PDB file of C-alpha atoms in Angstrom:
ATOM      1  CA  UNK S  14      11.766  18.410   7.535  1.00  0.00           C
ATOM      2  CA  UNK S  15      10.679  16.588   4.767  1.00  0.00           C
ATOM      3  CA  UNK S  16      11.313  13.028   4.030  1.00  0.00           C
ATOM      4  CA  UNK S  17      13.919  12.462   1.493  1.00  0.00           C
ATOM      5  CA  UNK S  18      12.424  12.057  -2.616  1.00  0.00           C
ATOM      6  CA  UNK S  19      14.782   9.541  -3.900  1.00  0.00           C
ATOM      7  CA  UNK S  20      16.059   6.147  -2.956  1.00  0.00           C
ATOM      8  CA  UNK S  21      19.018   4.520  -4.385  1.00  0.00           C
ATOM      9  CA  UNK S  22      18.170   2.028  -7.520  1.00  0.00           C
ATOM     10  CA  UNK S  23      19.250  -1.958  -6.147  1.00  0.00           C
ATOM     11  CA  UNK S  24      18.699  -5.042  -8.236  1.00  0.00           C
ATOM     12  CA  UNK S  25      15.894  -7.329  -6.369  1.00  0.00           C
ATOM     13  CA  UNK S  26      14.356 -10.634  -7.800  1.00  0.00           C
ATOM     14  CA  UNK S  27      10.815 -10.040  -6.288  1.00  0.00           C
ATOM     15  CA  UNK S  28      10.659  -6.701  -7.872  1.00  0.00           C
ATOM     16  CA  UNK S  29      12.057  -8.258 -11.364  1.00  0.00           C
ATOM     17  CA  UNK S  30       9.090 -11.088 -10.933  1.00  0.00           C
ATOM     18  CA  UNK S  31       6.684  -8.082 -10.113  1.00  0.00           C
ATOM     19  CA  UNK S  32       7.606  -6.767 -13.534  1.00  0.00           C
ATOM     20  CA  UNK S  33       7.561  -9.808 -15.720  1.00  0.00           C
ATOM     21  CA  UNK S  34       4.263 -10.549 -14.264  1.00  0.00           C
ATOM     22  CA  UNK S  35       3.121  -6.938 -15.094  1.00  0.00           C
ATOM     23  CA  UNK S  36       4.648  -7.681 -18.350  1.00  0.00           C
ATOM     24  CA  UNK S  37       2.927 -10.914 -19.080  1.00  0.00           C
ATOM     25  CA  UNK S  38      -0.328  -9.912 -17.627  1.00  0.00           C
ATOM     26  CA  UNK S  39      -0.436  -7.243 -20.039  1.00  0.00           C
ATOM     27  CA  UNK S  40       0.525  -9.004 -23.201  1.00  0.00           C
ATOM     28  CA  UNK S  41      -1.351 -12.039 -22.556  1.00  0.00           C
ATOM     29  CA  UNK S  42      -5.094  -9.765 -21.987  1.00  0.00           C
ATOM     30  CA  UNK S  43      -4.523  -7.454 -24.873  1.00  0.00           C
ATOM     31  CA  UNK S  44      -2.567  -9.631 -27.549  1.00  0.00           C
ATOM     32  CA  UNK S  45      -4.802 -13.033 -26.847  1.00  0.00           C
ATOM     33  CA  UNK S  46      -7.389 -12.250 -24.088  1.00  0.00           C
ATOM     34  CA  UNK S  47      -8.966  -9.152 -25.979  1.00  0.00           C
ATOM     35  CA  UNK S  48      -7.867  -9.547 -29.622  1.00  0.00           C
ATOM     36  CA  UNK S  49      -9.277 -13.291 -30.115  1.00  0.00           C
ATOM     37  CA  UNK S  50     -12.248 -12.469 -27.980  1.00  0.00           C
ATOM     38  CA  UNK S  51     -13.211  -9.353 -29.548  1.00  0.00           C
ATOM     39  CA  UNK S  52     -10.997  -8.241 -32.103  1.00  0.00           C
ATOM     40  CA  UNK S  53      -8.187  -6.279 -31.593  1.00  0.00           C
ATOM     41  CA  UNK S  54      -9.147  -3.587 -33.778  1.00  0.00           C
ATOM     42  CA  UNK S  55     -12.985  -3.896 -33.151  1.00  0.00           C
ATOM     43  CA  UNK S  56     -14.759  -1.061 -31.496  1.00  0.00           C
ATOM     44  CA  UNK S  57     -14.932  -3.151 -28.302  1.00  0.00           C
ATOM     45  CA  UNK S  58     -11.745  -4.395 -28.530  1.00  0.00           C
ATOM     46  CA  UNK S  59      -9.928  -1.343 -29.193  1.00  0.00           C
ATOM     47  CA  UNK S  60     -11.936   0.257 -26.007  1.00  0.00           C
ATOM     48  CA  UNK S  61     -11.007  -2.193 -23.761  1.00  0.00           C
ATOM     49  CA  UNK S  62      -7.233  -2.570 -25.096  1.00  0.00           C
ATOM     50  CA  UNK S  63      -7.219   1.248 -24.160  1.00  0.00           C
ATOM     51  CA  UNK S  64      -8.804   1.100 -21.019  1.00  0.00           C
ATOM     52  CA  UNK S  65      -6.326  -1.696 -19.764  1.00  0.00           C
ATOM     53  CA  UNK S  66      -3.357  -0.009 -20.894  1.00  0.00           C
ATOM     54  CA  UNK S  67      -4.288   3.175 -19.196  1.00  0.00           C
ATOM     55  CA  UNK S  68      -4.606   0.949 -15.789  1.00  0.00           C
ATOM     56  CA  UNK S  69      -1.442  -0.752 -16.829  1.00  0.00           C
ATOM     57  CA  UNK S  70       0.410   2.667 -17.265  1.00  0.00           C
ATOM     58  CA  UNK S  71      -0.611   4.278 -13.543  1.00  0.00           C
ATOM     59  CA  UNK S  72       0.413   0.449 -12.455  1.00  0.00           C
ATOM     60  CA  UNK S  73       3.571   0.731 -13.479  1.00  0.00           C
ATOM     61  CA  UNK S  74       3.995   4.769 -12.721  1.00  0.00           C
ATOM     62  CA  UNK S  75       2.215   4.014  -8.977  1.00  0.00           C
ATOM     63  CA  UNK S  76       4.685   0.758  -8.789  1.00  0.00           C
ATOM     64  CA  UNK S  77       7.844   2.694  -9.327  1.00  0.00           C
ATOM     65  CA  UNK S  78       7.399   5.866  -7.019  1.00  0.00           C
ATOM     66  CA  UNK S  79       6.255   3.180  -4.021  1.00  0.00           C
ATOM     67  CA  UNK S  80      10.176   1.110  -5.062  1.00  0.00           C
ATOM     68  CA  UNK S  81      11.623   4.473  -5.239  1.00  0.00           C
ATOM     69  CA  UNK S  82      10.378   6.947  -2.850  1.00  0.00           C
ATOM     70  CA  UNK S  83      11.887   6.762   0.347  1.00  0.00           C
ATOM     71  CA  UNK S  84       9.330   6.293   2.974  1.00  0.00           C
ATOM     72  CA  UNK S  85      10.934   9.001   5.182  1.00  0.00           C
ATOM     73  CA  UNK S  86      13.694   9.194   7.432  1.00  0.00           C
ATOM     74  CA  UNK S  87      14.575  10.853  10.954  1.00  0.00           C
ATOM     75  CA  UNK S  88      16.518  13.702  11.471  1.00  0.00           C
ATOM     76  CA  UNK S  89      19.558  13.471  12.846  1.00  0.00           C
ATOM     77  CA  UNK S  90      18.902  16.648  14.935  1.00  0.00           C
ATOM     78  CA  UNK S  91      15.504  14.901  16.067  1.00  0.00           C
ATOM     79  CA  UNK S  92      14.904  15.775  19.791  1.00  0.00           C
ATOM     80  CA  UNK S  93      11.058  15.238  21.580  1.00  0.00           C
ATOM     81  CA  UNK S  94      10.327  18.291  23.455  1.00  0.00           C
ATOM     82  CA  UNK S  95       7.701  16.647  26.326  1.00  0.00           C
ATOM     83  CA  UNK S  96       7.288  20.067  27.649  1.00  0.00           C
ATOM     84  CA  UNK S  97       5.280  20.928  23.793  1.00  0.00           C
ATOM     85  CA  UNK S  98       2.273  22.173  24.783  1.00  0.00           C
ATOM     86  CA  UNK S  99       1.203  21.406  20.801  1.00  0.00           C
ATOM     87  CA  UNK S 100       2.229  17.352  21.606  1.00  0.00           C
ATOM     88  CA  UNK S 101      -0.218  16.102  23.953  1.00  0.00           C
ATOM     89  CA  UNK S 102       1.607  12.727  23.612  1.00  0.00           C
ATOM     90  CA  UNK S 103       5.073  10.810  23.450  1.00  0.00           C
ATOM     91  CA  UNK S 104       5.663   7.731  23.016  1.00  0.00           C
ATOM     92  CA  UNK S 105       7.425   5.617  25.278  1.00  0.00           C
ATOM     93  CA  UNK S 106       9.064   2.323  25.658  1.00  0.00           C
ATOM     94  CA  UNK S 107       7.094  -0.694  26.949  1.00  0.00           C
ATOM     95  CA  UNK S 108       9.729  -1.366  29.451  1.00  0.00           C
ATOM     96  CA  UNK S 109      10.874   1.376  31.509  1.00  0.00           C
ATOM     97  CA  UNK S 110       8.795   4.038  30.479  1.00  0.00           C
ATOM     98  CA  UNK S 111      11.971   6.132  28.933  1.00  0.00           C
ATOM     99  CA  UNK S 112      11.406   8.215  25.729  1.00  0.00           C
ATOM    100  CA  UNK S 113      12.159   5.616  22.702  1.00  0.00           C
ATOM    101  CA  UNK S 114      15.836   5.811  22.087  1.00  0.00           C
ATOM    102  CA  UNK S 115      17.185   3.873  18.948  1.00  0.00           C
ATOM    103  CA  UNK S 116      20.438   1.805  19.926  1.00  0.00           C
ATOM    104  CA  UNK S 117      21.219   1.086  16.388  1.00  0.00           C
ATOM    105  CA  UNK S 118      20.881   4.437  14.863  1.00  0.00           C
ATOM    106  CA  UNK S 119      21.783   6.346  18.211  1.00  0.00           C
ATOM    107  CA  UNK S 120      19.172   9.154  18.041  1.00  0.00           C
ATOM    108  CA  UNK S 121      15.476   9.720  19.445  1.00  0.00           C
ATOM    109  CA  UNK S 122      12.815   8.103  17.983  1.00  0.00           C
ATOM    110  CA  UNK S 123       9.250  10.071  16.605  1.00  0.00           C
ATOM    111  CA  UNK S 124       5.949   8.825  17.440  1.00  0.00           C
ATOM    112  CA  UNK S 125       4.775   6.207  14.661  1.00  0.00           C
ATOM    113  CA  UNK S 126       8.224   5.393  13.991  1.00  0.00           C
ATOM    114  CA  UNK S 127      10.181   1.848  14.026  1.00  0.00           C
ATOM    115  CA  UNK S 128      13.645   0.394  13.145  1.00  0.00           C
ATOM    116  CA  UNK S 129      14.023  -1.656  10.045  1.00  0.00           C
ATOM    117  CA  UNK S 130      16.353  -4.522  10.476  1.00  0.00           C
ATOM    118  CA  UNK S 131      16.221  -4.974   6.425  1.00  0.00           C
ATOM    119  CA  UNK S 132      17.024  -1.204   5.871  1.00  0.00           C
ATOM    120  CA  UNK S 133      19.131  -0.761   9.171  1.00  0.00           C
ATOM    121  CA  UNK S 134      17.270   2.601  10.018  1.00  0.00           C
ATOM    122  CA  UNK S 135      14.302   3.980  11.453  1.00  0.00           C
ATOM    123  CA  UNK S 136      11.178   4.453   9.361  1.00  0.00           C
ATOM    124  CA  UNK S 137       8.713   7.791  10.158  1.00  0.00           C
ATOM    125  CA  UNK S 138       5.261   6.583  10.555  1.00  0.00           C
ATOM    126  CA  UNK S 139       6.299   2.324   9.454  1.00  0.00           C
ATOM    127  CA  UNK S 140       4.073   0.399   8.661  1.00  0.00           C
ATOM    128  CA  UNK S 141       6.155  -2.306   7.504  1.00  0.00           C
ATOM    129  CA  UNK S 142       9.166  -3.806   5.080  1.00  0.00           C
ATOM    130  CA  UNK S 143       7.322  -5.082   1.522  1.00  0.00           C
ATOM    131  CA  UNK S 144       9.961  -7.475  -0.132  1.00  0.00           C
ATOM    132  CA  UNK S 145       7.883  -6.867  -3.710  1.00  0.00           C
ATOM    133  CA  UNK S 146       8.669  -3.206  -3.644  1.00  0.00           C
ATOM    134  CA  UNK S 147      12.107  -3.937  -1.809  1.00  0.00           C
ATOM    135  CA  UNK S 148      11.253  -0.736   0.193  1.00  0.00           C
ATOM    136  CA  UNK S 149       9.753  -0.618   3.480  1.00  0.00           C
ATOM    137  CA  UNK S 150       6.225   1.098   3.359  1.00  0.00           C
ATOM    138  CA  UNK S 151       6.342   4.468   5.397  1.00  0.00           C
ATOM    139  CA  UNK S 152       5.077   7.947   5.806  1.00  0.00           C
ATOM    140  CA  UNK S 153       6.256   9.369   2.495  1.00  0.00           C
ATOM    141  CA  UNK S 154       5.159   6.165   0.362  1.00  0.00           C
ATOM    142  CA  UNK S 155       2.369   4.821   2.334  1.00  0.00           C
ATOM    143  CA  UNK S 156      -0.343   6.336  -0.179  1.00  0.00           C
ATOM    144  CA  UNK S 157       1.576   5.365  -3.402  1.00  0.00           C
ATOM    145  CA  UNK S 158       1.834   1.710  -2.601  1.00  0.00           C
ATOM    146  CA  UNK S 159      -1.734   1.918  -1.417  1.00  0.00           C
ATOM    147  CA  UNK S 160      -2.744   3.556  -4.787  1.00  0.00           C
ATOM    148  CA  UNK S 161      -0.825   0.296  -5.960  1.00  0.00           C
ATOM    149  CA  UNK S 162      -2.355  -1.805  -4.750  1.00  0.00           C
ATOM    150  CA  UNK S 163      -6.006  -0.464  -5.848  1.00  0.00           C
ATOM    151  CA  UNK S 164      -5.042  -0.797  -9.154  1.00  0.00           C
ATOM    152  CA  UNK S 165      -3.011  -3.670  -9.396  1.00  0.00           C
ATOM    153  CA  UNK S 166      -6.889  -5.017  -7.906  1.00  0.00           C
ATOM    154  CA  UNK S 167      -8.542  -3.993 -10.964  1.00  0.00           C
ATOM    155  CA  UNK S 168      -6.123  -4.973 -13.268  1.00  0.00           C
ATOM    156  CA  UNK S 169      -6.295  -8.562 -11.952  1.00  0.00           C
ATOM    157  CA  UNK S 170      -9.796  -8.671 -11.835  1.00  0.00           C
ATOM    158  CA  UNK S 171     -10.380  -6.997 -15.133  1.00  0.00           C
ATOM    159  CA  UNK S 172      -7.782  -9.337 -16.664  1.00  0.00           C
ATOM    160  CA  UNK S 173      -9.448 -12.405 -14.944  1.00  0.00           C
ATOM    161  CA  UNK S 174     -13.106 -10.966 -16.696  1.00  0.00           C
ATOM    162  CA  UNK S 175     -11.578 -10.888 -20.500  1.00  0.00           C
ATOM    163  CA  UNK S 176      -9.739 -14.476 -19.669  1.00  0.00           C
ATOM    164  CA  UNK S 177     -13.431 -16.097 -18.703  1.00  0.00           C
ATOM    165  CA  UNK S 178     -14.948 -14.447 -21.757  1.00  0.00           C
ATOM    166  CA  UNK S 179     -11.621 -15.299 -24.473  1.00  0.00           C
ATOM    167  CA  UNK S 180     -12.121 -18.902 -22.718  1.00  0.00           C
ATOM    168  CA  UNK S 181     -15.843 -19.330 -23.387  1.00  0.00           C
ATOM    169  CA  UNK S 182     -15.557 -17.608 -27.027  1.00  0.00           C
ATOM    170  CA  UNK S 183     -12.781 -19.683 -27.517  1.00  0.00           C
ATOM    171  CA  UNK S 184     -14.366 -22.676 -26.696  1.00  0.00           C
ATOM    172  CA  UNK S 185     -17.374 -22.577 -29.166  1.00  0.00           C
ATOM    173  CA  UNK S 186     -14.780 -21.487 -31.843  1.00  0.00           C
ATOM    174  CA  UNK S 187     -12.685 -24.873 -30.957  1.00  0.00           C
ATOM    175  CA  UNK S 188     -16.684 -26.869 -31.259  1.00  0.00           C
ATOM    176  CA  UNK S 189     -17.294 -25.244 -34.737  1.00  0.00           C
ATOM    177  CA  UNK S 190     -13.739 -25.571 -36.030  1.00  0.00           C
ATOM    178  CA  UNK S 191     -11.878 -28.821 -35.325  1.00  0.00           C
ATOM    179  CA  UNK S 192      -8.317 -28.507 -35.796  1.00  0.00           C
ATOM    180  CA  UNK S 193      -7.972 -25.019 -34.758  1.00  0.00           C
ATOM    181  CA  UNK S 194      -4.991 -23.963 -32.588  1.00  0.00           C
ATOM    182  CA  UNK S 195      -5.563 -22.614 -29.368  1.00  0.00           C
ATOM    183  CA  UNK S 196      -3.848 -20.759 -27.006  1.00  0.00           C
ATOM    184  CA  UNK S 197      -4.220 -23.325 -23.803  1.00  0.00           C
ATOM    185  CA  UNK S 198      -0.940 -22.481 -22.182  1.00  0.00           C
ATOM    186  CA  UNK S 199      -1.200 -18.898 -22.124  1.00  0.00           C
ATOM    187  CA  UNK S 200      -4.841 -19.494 -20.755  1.00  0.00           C
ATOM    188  CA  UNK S 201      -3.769 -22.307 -17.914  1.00  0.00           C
ATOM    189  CA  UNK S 202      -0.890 -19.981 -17.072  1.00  0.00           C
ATOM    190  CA  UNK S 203      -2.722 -16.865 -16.272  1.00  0.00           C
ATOM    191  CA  UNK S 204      -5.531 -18.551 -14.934  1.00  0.00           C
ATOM    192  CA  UNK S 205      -3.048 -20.237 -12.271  1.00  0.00           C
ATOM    193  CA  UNK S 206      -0.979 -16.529 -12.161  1.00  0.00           C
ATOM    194  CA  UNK S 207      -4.560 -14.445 -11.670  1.00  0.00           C
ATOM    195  CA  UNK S 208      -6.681 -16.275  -9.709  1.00  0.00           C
ATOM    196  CA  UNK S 209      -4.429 -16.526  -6.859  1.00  0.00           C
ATOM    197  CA  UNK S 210      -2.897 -13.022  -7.396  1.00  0.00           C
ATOM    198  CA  UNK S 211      -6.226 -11.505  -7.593  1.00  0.00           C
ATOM    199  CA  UNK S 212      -7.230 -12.913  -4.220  1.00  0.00           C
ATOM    200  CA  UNK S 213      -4.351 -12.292  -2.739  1.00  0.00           C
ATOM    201  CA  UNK S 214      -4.647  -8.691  -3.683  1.00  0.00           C
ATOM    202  CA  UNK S 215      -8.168  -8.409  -2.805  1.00  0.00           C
ATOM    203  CA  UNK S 216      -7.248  -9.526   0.972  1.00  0.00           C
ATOM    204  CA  UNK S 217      -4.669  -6.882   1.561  1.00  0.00           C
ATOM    205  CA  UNK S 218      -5.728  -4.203  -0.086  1.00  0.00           C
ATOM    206  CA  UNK S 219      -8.948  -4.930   2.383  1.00  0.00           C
ATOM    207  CA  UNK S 220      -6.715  -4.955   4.820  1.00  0.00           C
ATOM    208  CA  UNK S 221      -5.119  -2.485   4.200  1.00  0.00           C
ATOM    209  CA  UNK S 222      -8.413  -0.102   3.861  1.00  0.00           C
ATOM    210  CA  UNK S 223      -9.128  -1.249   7.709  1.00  0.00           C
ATOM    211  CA  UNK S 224      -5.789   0.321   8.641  1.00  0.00           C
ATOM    212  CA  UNK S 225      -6.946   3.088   7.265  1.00  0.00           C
ATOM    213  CA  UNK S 226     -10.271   3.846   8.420  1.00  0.00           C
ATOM    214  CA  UNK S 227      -8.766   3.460  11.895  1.00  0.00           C
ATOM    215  CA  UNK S 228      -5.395   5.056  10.769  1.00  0.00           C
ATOM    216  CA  UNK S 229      -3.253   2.450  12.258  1.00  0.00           C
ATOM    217  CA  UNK S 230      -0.220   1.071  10.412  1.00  0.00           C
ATOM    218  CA  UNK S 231       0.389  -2.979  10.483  1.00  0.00           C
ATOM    219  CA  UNK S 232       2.915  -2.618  13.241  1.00  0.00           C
ATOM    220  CA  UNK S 233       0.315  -0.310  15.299  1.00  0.00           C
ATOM    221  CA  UNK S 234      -2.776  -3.219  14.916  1.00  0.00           C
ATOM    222  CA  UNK S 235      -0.646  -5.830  16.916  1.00  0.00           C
ATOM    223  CA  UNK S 236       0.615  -3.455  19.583  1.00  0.00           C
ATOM    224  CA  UNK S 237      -2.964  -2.304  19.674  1.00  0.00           C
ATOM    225  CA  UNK S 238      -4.242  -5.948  19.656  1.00  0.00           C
ATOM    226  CA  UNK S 239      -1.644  -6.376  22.947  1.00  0.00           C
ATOM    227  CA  UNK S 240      -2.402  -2.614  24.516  1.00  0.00           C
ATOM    228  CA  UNK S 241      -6.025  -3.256  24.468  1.00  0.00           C
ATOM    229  CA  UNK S 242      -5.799  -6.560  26.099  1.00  0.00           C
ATOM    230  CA  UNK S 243      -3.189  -4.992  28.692  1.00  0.00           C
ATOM    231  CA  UNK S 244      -6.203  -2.260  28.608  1.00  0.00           C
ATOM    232  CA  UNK S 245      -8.703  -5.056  29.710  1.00  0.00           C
ATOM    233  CA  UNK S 246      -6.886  -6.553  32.086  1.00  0.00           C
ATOM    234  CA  UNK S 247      -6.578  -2.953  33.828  1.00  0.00           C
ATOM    235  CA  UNK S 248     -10.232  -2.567  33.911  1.00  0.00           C
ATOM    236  CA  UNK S 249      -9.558   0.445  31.619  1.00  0.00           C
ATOM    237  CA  UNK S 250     -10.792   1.302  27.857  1.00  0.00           C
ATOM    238  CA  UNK S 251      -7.672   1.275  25.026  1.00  0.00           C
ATOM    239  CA  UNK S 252      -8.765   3.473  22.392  1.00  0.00           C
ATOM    240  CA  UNK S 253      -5.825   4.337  19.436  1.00  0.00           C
ATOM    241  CA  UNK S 254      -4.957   7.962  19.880  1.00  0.00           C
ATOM    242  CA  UNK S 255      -4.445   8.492  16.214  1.00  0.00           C
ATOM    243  CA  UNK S 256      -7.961   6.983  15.172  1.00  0.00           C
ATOM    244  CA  UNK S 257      -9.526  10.815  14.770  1.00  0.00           C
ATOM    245  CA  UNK S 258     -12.900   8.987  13.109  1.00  0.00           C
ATOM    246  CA  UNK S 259     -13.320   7.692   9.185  1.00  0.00           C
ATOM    247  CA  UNK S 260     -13.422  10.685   7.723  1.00  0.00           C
ATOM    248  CA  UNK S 261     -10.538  12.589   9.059  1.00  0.00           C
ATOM    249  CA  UNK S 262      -8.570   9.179   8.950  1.00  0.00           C
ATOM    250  CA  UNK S 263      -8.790   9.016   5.438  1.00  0.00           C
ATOM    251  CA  UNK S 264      -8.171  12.570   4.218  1.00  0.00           C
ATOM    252  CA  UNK S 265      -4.969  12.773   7.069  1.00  0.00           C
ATOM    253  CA  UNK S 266      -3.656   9.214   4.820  1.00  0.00           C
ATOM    254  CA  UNK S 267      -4.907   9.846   1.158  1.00  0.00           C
ATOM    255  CA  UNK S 268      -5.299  13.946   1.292  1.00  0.00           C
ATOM    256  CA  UNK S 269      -8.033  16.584   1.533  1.00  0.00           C
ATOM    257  CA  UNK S 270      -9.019  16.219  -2.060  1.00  0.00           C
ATOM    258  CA  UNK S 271     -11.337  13.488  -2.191  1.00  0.00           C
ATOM    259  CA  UNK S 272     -10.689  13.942  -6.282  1.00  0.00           C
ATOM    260  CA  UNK S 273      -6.558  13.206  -5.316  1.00  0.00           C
ATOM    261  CA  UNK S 274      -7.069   9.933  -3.370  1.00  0.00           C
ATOM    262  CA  UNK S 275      -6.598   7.931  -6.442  1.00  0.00           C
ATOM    263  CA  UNK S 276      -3.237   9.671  -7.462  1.00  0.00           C
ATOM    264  CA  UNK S 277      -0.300   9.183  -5.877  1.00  0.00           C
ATOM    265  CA  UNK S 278       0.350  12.605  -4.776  1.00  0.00           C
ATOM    266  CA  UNK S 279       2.003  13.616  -1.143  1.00  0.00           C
ATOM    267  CA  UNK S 280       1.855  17.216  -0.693  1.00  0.00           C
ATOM    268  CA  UNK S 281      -0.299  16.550   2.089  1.00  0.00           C
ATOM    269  CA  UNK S 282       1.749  14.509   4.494  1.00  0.00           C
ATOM    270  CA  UNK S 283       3.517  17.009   6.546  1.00  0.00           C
ATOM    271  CA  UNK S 284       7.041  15.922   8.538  1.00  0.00           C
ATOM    272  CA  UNK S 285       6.262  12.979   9.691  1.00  0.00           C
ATOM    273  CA  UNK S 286       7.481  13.982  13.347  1.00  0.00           C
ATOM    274  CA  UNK S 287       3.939  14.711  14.381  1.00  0.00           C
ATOM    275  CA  UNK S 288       1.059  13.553  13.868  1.00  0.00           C
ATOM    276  CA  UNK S 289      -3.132  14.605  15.176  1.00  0.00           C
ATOM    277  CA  UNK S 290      -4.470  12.686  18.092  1.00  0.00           C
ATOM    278  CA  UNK S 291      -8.007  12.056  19.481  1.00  0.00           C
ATOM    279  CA  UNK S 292      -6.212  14.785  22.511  1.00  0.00           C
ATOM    280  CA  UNK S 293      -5.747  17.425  19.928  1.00  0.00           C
ATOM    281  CA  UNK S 294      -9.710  16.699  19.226  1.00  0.00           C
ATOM    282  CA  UNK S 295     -10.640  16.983  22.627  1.00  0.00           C
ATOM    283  CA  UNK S 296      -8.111  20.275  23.452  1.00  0.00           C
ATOM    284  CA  UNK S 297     -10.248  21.481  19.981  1.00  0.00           C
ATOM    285  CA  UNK S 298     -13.531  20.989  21.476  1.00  0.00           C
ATOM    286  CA  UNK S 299     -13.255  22.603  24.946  1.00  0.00           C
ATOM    287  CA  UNK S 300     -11.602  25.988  23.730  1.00  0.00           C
ATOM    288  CA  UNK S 301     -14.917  26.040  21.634  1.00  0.00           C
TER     289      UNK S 301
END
């Protein structure tokens, strides 16, 4: 079953400062950055006005379909079947050892998936609950608010490269022509908006390229973090069960068309209910 397509429309202010920024981001690099660097209508200027309005666009298109795709729901008919031959592996609670049972939503609960106190319902494959997208980040949307977050990066960062070079152009203009107005505020108020956002973009979309390369989600890293120390303590070896190796991590998150990863399409994703394990790997390699 797939995961539903739409999700309800609800006012949120972190998603309406999301926006603005967006907004003012954009105006502010092509209307002042660009135009009184280069020239609006220069050959430069008009390539890199087009260039950052194309990034812009698949921003804003990338930005909406991670706020309104829902990240995938369970079934209500969802039952595990541990007698599967094709699931080598259920997940089970840490306590008790019992198939995990959701209380709240009063039906079984797939591998990879979590309850969501902020959307009061479980989440297929969750990875966590983003305030800025006021969505939680899931199987169906994981890729689209990772293809987000890629080029929200190089918006920043291209942004921040036009303000430096407006700035210093700017500067000399100001030594040659006393008197001439400048646009300081704009300048000290995307410096202080950029800088920060730019950084803070840079560390989690790194982080969120680790996930991937080991196919974990953000709630899977900690329980890993606690499993492998549990694993330790043992005298055993933890190793993720869904971390199939780089390659195969990547293509099972972002598609099998390397020339897709950077557009958020999902036709690759599957259910949700199951997922490939390093024991489907192994069961692979003996019937060889």
């Amino acid at each position: 079953m797939a995961a539903d397509k739409g999700k309800p429309f609800t006012f949120s202010l972190p998603v309406s400062v999301v926006v603005l920024a967006i907004a003012y981001i954009y105006v502010s690099t092509v209307f002042v950055f660009i135009d009184r660097w280069l020239g609006l209508f220069s050959s430069p200027g008009i390539m890199n006005a087009t260039v950052f309005t194309a990034l812009a666009a698949v921003c804003v298109v990338t930005y909406r379909a991670a706020i309104t795709t829902d990240p995938g729901r369970v079934p209500a008919t969802y039952m595990p079947d541990v007698e599967d031959a094709e699931s080598p592996i259920h997940e089970i609670k840490r306590k008790g050892g019992d198939l995990r049972y959701c209380q709240k939503c009063s039906h079984y609960k797939p591998p990879r998936a979590h309850h969501c106190r902020v959307c009061k319902r479980c989440v297929l494959r969750m990875d966590h609950h983003c305030i800025w997208i006021n969505n939680c980040v899931g199987h169906a949307n994981y890729k689209v608010f990772f293809n987000f977050v890629l080029y929200a990066v190089i918006s920043c960062i291209y942004s921040l490269v036009l303000l430096v070079g407006s700035l210093a152009y700017d500067g000399i203009q100001d030594e040659e022509k006393i008197g001439k107005s400048s646009f300081r505020t704009v300048y000290v108020v995307s410096g202080l908006l950029l800088v920060p956002l730019s950084i803070a973009l840079c560390v989690l979309f790194g982080w969120h390229i680790c996930l991937v390369l080991h196919n974990k989600t953000t709630i899977e890293y900690h329980e890993g973090v606690r499993a492998l120390w549990l694993a330790e303590k043992g005298g055993s070896i933890y190793k993720h069960p869904y971390d199939l190796g780089p390659y195969e991590n990547l293509t099972s998150v972002l598609g099998p068309n390397i020339l897709s990863w950077l557009w958020p399409s999902s036709n690759h994703i599957g259910s949700g209910l199951r997922y490939s394990t390093i024991y489907d790997l192994a069961k692979g390699s003996t019937s060889k």
